[in-house]
JSON list of C-alpha atoms in Angstrom, two decimals:
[
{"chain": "A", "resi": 1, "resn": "UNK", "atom": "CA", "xyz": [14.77, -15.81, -26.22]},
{"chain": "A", "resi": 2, "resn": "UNK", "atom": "CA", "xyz": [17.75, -15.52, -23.72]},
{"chain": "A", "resi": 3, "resn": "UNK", "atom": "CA", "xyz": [16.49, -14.18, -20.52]},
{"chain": "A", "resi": 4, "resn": "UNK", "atom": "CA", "xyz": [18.03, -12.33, -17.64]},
{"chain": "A", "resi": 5, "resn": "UNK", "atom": "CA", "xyz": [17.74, -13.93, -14.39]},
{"chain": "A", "resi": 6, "resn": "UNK", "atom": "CA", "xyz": [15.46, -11.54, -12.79]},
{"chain": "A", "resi": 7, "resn": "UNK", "atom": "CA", "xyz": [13.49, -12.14, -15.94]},
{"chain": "A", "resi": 8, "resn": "UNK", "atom": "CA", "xyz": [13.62, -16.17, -15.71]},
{"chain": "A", "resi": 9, "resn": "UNK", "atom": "CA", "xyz": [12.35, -15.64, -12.28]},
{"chain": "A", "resi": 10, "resn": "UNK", "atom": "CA", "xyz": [9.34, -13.97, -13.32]},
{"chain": "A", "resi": 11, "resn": "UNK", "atom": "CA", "xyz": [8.91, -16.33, -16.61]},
{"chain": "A", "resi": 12, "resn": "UNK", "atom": "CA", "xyz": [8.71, -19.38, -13.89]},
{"chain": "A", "resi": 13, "resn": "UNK", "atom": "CA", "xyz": [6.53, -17.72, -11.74]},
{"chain": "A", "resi": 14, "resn": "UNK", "atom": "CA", "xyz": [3.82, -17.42, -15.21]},
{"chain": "A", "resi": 15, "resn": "UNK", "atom": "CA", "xyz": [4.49, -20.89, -16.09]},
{"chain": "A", "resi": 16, "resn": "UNK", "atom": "CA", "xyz": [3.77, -22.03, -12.62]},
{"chain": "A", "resi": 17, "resn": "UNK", "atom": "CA", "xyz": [7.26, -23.42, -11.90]},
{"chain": "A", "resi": 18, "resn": "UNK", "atom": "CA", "xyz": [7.34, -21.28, -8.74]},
{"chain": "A", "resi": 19, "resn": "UNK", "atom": "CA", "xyz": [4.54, -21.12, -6.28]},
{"chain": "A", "resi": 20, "resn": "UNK", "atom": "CA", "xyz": [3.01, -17.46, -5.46]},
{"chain": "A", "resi": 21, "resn": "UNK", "atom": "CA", "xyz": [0.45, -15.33, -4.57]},
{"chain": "A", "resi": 22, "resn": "UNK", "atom": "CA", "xyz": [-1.45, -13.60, -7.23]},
{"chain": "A", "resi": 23, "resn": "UNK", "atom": "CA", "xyz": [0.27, -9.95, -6.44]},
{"chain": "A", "resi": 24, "resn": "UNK", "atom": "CA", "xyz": [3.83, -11.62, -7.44]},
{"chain": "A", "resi": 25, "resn": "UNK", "atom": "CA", "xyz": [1.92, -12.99, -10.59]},
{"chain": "A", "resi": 26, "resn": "UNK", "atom": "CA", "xyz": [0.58, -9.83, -11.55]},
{"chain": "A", "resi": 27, "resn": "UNK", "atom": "CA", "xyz": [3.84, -8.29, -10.93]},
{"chain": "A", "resi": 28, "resn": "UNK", "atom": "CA", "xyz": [5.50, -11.04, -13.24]},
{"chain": "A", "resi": 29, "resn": "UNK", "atom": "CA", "xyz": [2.67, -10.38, -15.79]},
{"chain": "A", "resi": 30, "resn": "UNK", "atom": "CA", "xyz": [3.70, -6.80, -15.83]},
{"chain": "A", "resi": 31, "resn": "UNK", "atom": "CA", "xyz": [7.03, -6.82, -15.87]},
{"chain": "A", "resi": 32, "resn": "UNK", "atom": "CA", "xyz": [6.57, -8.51, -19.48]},
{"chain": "A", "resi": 33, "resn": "UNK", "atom": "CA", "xyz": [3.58, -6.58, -20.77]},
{"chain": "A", "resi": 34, "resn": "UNK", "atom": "CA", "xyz": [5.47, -3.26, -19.97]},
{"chain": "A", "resi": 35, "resn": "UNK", "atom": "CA", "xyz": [8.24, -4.45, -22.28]},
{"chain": "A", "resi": 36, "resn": "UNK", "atom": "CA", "xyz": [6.27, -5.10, -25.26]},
{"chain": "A", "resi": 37, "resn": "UNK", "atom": "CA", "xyz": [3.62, -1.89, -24.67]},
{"chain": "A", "resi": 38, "resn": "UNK", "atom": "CA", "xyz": [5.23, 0.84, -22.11]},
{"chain": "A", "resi": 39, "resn": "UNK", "atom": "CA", "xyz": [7.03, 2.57, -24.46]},
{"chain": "A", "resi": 40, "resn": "UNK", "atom": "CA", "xyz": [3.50, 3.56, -25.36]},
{"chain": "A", "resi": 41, "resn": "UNK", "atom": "CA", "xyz": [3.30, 5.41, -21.88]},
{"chain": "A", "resi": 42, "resn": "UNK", "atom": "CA", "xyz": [6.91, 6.70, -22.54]},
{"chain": "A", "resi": 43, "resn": "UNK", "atom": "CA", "xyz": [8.76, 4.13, -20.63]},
{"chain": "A", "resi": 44, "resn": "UNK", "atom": "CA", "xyz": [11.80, 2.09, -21.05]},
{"chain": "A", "resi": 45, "resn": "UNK", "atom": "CA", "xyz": [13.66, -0.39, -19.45]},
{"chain": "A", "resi": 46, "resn": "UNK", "atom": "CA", "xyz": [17.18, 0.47, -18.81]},
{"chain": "A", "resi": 47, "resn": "UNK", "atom": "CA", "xyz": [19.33, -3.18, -18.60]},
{"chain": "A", "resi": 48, "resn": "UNK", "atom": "CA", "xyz": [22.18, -1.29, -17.73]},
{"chain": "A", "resi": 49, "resn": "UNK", "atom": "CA", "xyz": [21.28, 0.14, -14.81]},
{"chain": "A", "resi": 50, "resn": "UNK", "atom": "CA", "xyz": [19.49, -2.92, -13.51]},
{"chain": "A", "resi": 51, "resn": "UNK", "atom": "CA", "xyz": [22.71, -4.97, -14.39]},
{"chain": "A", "resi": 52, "resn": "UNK", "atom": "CA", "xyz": [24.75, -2.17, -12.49]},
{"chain": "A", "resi": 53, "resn": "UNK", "atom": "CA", "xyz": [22.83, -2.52, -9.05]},
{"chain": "A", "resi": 54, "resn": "UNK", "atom": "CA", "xyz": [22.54, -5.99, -8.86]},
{"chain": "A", "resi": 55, "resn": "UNK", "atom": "CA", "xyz": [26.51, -6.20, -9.26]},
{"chain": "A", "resi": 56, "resn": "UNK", "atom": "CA", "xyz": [27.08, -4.00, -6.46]},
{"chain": "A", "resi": 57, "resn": "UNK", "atom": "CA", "xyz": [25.84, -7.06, -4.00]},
{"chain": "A", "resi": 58, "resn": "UNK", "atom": "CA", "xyz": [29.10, -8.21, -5.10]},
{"chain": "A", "resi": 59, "resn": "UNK", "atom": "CA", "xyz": [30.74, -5.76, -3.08]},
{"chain": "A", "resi": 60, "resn": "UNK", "atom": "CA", "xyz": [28.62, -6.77, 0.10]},
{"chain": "A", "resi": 61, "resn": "UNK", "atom": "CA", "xyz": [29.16, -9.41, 2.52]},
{"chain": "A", "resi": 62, "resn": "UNK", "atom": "CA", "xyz": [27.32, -11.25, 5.13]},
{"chain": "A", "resi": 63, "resn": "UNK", "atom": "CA", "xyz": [28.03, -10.44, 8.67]},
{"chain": "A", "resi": 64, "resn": "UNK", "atom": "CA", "xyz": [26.58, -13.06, 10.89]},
{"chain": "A", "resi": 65, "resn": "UNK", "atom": "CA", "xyz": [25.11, -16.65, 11.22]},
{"chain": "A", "resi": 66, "resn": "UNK", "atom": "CA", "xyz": [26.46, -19.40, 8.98]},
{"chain": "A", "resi": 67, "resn": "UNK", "atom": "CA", "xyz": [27.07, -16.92, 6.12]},
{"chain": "A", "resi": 68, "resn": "UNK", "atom": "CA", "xyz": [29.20, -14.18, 7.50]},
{"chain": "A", "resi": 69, "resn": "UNK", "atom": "CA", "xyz": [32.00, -13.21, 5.48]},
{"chain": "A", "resi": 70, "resn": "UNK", "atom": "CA", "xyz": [30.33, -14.69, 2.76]},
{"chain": "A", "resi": 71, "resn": "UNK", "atom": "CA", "xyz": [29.61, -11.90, -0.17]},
{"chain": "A", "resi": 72, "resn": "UNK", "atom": "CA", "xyz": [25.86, -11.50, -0.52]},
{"chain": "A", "resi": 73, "resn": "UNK", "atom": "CA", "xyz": [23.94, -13.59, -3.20]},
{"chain": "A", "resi": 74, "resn": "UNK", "atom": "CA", "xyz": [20.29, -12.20, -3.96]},
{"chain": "A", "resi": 75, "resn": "UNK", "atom": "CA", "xyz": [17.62, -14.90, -4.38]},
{"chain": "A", "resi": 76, "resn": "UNK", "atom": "CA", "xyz": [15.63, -14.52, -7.49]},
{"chain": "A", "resi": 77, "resn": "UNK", "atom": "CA", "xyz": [13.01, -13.13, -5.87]},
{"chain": "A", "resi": 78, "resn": "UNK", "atom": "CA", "xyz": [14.94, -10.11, -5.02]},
{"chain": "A", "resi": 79, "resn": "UNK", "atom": "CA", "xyz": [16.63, -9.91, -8.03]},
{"chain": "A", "resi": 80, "resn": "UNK", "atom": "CA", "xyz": [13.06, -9.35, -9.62]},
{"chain": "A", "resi": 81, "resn": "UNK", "atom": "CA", "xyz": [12.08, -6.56, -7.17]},
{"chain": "A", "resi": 82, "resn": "UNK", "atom": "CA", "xyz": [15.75, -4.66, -7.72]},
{"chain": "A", "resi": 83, "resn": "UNK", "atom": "CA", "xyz": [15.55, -5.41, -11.83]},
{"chain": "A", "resi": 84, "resn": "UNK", "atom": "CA", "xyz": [12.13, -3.19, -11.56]},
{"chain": "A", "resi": 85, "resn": "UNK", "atom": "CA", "xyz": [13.21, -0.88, -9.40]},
{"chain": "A", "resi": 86, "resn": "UNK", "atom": "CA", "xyz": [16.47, 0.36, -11.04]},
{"chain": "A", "resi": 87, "resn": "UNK", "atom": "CA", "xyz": [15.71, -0.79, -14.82]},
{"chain": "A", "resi": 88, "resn": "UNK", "atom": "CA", "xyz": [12.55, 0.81, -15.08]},
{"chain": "A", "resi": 89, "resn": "UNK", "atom": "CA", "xyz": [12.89, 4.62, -16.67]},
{"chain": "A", "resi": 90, "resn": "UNK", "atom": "CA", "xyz": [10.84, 7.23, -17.91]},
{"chain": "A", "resi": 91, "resn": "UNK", "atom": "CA", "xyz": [12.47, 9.27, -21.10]},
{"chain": "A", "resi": 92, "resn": "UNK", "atom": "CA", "xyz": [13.76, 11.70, -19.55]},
{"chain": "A", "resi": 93, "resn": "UNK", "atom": "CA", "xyz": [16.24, 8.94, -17.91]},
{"chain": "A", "resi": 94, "resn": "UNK", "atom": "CA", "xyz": [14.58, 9.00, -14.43]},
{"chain": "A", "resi": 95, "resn": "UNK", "atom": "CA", "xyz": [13.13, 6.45, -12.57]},
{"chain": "A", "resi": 96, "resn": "UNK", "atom": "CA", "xyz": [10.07, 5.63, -13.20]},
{"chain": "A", "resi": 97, "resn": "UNK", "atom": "CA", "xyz": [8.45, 3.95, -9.85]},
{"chain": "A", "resi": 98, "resn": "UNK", "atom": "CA", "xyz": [8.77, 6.22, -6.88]},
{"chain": "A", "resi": 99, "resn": "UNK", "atom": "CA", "xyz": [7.86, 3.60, -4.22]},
{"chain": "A", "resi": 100, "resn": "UNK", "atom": "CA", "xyz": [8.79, 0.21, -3.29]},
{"chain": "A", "resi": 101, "resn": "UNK", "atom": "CA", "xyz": [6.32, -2.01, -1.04]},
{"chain": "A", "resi": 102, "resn": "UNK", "atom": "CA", "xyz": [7.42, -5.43, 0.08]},
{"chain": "A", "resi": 103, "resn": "UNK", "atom": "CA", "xyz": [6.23, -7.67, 2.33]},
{"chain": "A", "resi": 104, "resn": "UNK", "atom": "CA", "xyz": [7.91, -10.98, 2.97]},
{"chain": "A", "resi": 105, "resn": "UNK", "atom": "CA", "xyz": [7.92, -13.66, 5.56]},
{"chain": "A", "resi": 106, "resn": "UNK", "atom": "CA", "xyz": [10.19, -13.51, 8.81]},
{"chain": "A", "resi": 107, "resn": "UNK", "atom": "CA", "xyz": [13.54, -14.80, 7.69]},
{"chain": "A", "resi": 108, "resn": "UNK", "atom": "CA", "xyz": [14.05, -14.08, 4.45]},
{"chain": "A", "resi": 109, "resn": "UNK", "atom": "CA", "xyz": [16.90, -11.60, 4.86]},
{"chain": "A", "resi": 110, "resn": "UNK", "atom": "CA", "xyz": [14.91, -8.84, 3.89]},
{"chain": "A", "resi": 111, "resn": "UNK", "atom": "CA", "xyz": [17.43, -6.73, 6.51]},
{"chain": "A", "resi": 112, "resn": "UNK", "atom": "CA", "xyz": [20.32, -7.63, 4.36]},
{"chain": "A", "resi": 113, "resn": "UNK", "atom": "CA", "xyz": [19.06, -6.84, 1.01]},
{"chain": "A", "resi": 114, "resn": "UNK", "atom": "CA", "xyz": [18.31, -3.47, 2.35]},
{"chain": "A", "resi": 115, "resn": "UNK", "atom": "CA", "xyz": [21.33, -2.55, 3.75]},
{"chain": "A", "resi": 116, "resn": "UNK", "atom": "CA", "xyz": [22.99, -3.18, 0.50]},
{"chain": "A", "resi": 117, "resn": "UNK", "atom": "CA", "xyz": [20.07, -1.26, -1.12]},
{"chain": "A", "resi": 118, "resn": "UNK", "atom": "CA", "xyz": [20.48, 2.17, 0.82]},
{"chain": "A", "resi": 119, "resn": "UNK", "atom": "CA", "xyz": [24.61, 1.69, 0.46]},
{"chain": "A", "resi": 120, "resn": "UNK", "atom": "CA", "xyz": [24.07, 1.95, -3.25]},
{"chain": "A", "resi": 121, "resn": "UNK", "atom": "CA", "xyz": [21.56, 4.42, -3.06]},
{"chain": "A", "resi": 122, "resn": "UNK", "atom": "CA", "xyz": [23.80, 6.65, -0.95]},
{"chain": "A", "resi": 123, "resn": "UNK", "atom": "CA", "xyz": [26.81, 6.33, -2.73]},
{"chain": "A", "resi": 124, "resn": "UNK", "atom": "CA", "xyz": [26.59, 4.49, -6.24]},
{"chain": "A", "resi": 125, "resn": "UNK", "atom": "CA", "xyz": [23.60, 5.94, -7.50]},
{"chain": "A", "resi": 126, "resn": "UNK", "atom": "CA", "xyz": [25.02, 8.75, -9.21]},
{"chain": "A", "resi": 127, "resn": "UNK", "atom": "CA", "xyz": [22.34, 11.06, -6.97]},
{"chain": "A", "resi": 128, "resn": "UNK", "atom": "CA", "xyz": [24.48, 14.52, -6.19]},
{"chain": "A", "resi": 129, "resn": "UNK", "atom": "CA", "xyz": [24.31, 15.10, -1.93]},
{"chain": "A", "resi": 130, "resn": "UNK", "atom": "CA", "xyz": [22.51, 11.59, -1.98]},
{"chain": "A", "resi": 131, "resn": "UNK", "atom": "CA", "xyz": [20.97, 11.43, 1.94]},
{"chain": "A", "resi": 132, "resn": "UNK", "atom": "CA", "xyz": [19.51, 8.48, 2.42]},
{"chain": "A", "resi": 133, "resn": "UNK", "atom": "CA", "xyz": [17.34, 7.94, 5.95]},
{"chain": "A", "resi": 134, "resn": "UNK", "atom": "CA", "xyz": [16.53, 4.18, 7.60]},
{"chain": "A", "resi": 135, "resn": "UNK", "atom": "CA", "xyz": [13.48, 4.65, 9.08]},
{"chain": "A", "resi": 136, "resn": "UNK", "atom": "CA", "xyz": [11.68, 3.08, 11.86]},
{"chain": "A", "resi": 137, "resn": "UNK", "atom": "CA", "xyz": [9.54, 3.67, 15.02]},
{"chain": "A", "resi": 138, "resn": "UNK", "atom": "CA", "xyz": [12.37, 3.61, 17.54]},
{"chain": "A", "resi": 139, "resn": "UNK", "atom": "CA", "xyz": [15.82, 4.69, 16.21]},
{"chain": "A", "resi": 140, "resn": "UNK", "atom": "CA", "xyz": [17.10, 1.47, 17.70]},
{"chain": "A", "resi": 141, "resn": "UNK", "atom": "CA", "xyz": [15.12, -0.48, 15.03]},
{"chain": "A", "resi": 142, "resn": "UNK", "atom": "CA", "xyz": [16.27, 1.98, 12.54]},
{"chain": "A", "resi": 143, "resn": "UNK", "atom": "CA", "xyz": [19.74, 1.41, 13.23]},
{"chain": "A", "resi": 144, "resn": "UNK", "atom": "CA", "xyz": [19.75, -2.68, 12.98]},
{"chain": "A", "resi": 145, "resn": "UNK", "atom": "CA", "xyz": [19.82, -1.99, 8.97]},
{"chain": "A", "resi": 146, "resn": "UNK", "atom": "CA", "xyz": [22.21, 0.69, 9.28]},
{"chain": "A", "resi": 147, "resn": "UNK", "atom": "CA", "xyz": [24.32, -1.37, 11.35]},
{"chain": "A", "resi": 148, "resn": "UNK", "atom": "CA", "xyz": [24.48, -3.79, 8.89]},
{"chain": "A", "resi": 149, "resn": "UNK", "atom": "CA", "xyz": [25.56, -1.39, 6.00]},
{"chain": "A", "resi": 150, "resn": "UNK", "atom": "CA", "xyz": [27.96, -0.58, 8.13]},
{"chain": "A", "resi": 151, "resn": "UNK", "atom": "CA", "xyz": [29.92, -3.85, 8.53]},
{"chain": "A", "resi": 152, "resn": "UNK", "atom": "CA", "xyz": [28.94, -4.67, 4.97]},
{"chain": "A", "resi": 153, "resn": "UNK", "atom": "CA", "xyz": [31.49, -1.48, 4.48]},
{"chain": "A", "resi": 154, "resn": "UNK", "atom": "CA", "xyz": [34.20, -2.65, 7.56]},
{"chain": "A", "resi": 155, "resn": "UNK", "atom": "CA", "xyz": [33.98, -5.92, 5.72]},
{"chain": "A", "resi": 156, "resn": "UNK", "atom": "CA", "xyz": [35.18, -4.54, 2.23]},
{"chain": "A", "resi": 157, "resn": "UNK", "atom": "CA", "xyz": [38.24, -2.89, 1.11]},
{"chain": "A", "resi": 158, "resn": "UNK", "atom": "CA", "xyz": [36.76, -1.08, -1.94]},
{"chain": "A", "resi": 159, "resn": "UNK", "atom": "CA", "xyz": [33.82, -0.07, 0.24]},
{"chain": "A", "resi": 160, "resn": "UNK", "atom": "CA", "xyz": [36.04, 0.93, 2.86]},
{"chain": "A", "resi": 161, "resn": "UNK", "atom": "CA", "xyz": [38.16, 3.58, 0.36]},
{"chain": "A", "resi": 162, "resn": "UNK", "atom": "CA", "xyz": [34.88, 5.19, -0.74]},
{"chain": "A", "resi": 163, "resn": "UNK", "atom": "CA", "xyz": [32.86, 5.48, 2.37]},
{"chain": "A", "resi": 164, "resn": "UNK", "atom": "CA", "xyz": [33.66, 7.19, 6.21]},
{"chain": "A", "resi": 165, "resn": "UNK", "atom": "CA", "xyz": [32.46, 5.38, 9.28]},
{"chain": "A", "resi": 166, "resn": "UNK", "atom": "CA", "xyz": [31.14, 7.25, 12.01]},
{"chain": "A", "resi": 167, "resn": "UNK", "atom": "CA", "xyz": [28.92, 6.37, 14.69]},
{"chain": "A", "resi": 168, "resn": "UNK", "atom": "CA", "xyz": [25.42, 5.95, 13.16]},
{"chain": "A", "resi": 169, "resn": "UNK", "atom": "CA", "xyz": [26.48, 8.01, 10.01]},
{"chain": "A", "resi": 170, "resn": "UNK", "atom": "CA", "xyz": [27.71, 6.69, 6.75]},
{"chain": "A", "resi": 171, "resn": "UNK", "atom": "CA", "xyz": [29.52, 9.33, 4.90]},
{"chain": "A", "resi": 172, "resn": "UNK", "atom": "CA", "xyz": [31.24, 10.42, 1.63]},
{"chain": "A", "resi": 173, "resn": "UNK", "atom": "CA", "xyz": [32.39, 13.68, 1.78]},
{"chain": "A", "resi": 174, "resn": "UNK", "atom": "CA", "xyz": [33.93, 14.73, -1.72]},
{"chain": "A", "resi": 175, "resn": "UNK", "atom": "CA", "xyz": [30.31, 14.19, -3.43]},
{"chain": "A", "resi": 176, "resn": "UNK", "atom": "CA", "xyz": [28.29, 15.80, 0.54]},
{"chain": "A", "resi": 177, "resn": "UNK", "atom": "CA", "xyz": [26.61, 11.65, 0.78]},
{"chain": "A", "resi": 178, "resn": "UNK", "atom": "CA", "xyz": [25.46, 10.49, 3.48]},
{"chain": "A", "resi": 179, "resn": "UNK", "atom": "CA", "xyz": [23.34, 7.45, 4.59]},
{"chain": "A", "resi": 180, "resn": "UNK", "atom": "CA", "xyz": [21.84, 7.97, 8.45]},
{"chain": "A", "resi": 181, "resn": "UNK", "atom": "CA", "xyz": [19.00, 6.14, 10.58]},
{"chain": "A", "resi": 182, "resn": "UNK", "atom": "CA", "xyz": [16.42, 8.28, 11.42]},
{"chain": "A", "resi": 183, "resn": "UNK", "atom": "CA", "xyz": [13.91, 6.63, 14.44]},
{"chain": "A", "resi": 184, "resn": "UNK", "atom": "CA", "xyz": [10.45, 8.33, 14.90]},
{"chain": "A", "resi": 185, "resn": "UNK", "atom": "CA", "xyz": [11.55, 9.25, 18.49]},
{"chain": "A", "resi": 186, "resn": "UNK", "atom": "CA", "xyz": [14.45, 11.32, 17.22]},
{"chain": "A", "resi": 187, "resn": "UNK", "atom": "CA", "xyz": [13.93, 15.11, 17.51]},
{"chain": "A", "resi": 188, "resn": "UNK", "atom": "CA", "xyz": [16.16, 15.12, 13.46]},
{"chain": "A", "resi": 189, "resn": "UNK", "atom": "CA", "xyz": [13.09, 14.89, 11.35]},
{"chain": "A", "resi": 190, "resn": "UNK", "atom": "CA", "xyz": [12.92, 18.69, 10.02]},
{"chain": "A", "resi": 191, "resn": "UNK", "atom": "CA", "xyz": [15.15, 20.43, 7.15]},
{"chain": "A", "resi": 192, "resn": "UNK", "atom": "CA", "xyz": [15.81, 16.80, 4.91]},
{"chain": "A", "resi": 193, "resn": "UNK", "atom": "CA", "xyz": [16.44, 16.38, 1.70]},
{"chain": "A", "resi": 194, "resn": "UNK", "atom": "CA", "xyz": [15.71, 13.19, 1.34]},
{"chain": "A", "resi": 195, "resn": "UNK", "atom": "CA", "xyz": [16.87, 11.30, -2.21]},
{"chain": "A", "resi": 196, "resn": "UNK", "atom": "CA", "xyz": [16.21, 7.32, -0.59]},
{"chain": "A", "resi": 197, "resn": "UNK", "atom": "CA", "xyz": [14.13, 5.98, 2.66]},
{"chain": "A", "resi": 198, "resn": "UNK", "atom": "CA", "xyz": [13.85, 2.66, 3.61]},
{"chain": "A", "resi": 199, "resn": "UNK", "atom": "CA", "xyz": [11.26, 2.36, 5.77]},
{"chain": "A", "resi": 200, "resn": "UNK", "atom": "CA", "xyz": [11.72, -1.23, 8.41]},
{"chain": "A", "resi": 201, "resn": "UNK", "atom": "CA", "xyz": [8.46, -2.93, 10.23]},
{"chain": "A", "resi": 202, "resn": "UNK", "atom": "CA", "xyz": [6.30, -1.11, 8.27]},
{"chain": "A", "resi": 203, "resn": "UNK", "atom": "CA", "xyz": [3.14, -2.86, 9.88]},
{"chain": "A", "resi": 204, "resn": "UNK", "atom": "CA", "xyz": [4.64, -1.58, 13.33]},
{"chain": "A", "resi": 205, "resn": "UNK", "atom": "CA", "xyz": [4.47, 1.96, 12.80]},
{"chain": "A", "resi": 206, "resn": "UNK", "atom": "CA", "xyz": [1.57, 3.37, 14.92]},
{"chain": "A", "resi": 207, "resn": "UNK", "atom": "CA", "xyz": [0.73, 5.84, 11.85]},
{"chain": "A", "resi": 208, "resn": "UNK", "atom": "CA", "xyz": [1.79, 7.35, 9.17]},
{"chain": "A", "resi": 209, "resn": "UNK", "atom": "CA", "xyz": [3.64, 10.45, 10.74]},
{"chain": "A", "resi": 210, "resn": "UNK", "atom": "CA", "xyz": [7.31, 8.84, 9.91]},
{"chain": "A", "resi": 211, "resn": "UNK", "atom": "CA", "xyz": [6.33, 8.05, 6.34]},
{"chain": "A", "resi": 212, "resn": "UNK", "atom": "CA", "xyz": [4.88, 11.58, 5.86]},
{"chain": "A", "resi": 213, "resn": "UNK", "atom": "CA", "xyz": [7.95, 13.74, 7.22]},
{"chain": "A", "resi": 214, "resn": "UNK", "atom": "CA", "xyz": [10.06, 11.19, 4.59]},
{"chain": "A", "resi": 215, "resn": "UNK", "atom": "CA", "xyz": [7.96, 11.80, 1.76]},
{"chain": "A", "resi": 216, "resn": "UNK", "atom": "CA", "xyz": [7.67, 16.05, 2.47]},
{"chain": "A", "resi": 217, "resn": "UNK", "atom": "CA", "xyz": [11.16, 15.84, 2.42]},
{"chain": "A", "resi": 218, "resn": "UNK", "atom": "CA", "xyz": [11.97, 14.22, -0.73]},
{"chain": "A", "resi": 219, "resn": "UNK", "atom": "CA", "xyz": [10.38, 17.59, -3.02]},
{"chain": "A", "resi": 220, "resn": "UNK", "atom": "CA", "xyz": [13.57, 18.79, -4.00]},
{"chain": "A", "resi": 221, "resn": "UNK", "atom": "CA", "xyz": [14.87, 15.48, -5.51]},
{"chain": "A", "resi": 222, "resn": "UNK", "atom": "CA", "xyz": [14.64, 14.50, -9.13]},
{"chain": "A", "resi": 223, "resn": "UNK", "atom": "CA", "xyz": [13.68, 11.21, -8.28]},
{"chain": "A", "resi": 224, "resn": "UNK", "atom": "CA", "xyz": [13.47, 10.48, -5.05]},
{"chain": "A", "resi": 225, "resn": "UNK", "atom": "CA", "xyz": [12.57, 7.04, -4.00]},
{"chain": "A", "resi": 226, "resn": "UNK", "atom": "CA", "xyz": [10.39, 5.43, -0.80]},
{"chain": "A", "resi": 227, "resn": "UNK", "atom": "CA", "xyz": [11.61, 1.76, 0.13]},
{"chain": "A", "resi": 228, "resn": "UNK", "atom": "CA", "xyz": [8.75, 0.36, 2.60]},
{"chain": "A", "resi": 229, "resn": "UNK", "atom": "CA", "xyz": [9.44, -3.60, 3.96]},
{"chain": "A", "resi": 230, "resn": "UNK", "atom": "CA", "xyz": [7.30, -5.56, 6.08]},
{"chain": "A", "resi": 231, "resn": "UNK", "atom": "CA", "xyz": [6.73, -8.88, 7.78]}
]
């Protein structure tokens, strides 16, 4: 059987090949089980759409260190978590999980990855008036992802024709998109619509006030979608 990457990632991980804990095997395990019995719960994996977001990382670059100006190459690893993500569908053609949680060690560009994640969920995920929110505890924190989408857009041309720069706000106006960081000291929390959060630090966030204005505001979205990362 030919297997995808994300998929020979997670066939490694069963046979041992890569070293993990037992929450990335029982991911891996699954992934594969789902394929052979979820259509049972009325799901279905969608290739397509899994193919389609991890080619958009071919649109982003790196911006500093030894890598900058470099386009972005996901490790395995994240390939697996974005192949779930955006292949998994219920029948009616929605997504089927409604929350991400990862938790990776310091310096595994987890910052990266999810600046390319909320760019495509702001403006290539076919969501009509996508707003998409980086969240932290200090607006500050919130923008050092945003920040990042944003060169990832200064640094490419096709980016650049799709999507206005402003200061701290992302924009396409012929579809109403935008892509903003939202801190929990900002006074901006009421009246969203949210369709994507990525919530940064998780583990620093005194409580769950952030996470819960997110989530209240995500009611009117067909399927909305909560992105939590951690150290």
């Amino acid at each position: 059987m030919d297997l995808y990457s994300a998929e020979q990632y997670a066939r490694d991980v069963l046979d041992r090949k890569i070293v993990t804990c037992k929450w990335v095997k029982l991911a891996c395990a699954r992934y594969f089980d789902d394929l052979e019995h979820g259509s049972e719960r009325g799901l279905y994996f969608d290739c397509e759409a899994a193919q389609h977001r991890l080619a958009f990382y071919a649109f982003c670059k790196h911006s500093k260190g030894e890598w900058a100006g470099q386009v972005l190459k996901p490790e395995p690893w994240q390939e697996f978590i974005d192949w779930n993500i955006f292949g998994w569908k219920n029948l009616d053609g929605t997504r089927r999980f409604r929350t991400a949680y990862v938790a990776v060690a310091r310096k595994n560009g987890k910052s990266t990855q999810l600046a390319a994640t909320g760019l495509y969920f702001a403006f290539f995920d076919n969501e009509p008036g996508a707003e998409v929110y980086t969240a932290a505890t200090k607006h500050d924190q919130a923008c050092i992802i945003h920040s990042e989408s944003t060169r990832m857009v200064k640094a490419s041309a096709s980016l650049r024709g799709i999507i206005n720069v402003f200061k701290n706000t992302l924009t396409r106006e012929s579809e109403a998109q935008k892509y903003v960081p939202l801190g929990q000291d900002s006074n901006t929390s009421d009246g969203l619509n949210v369709s994507a959060a990525l919530i940064d630090e998780y583990h620093a966030h005194p409580d769950s006030g952030m996470y819960d204005v997110l989530k209240t505001g995500m009611g009117a979205r067909r399927q909305p979608l909560m992105y939590v990362i951690t150290t």
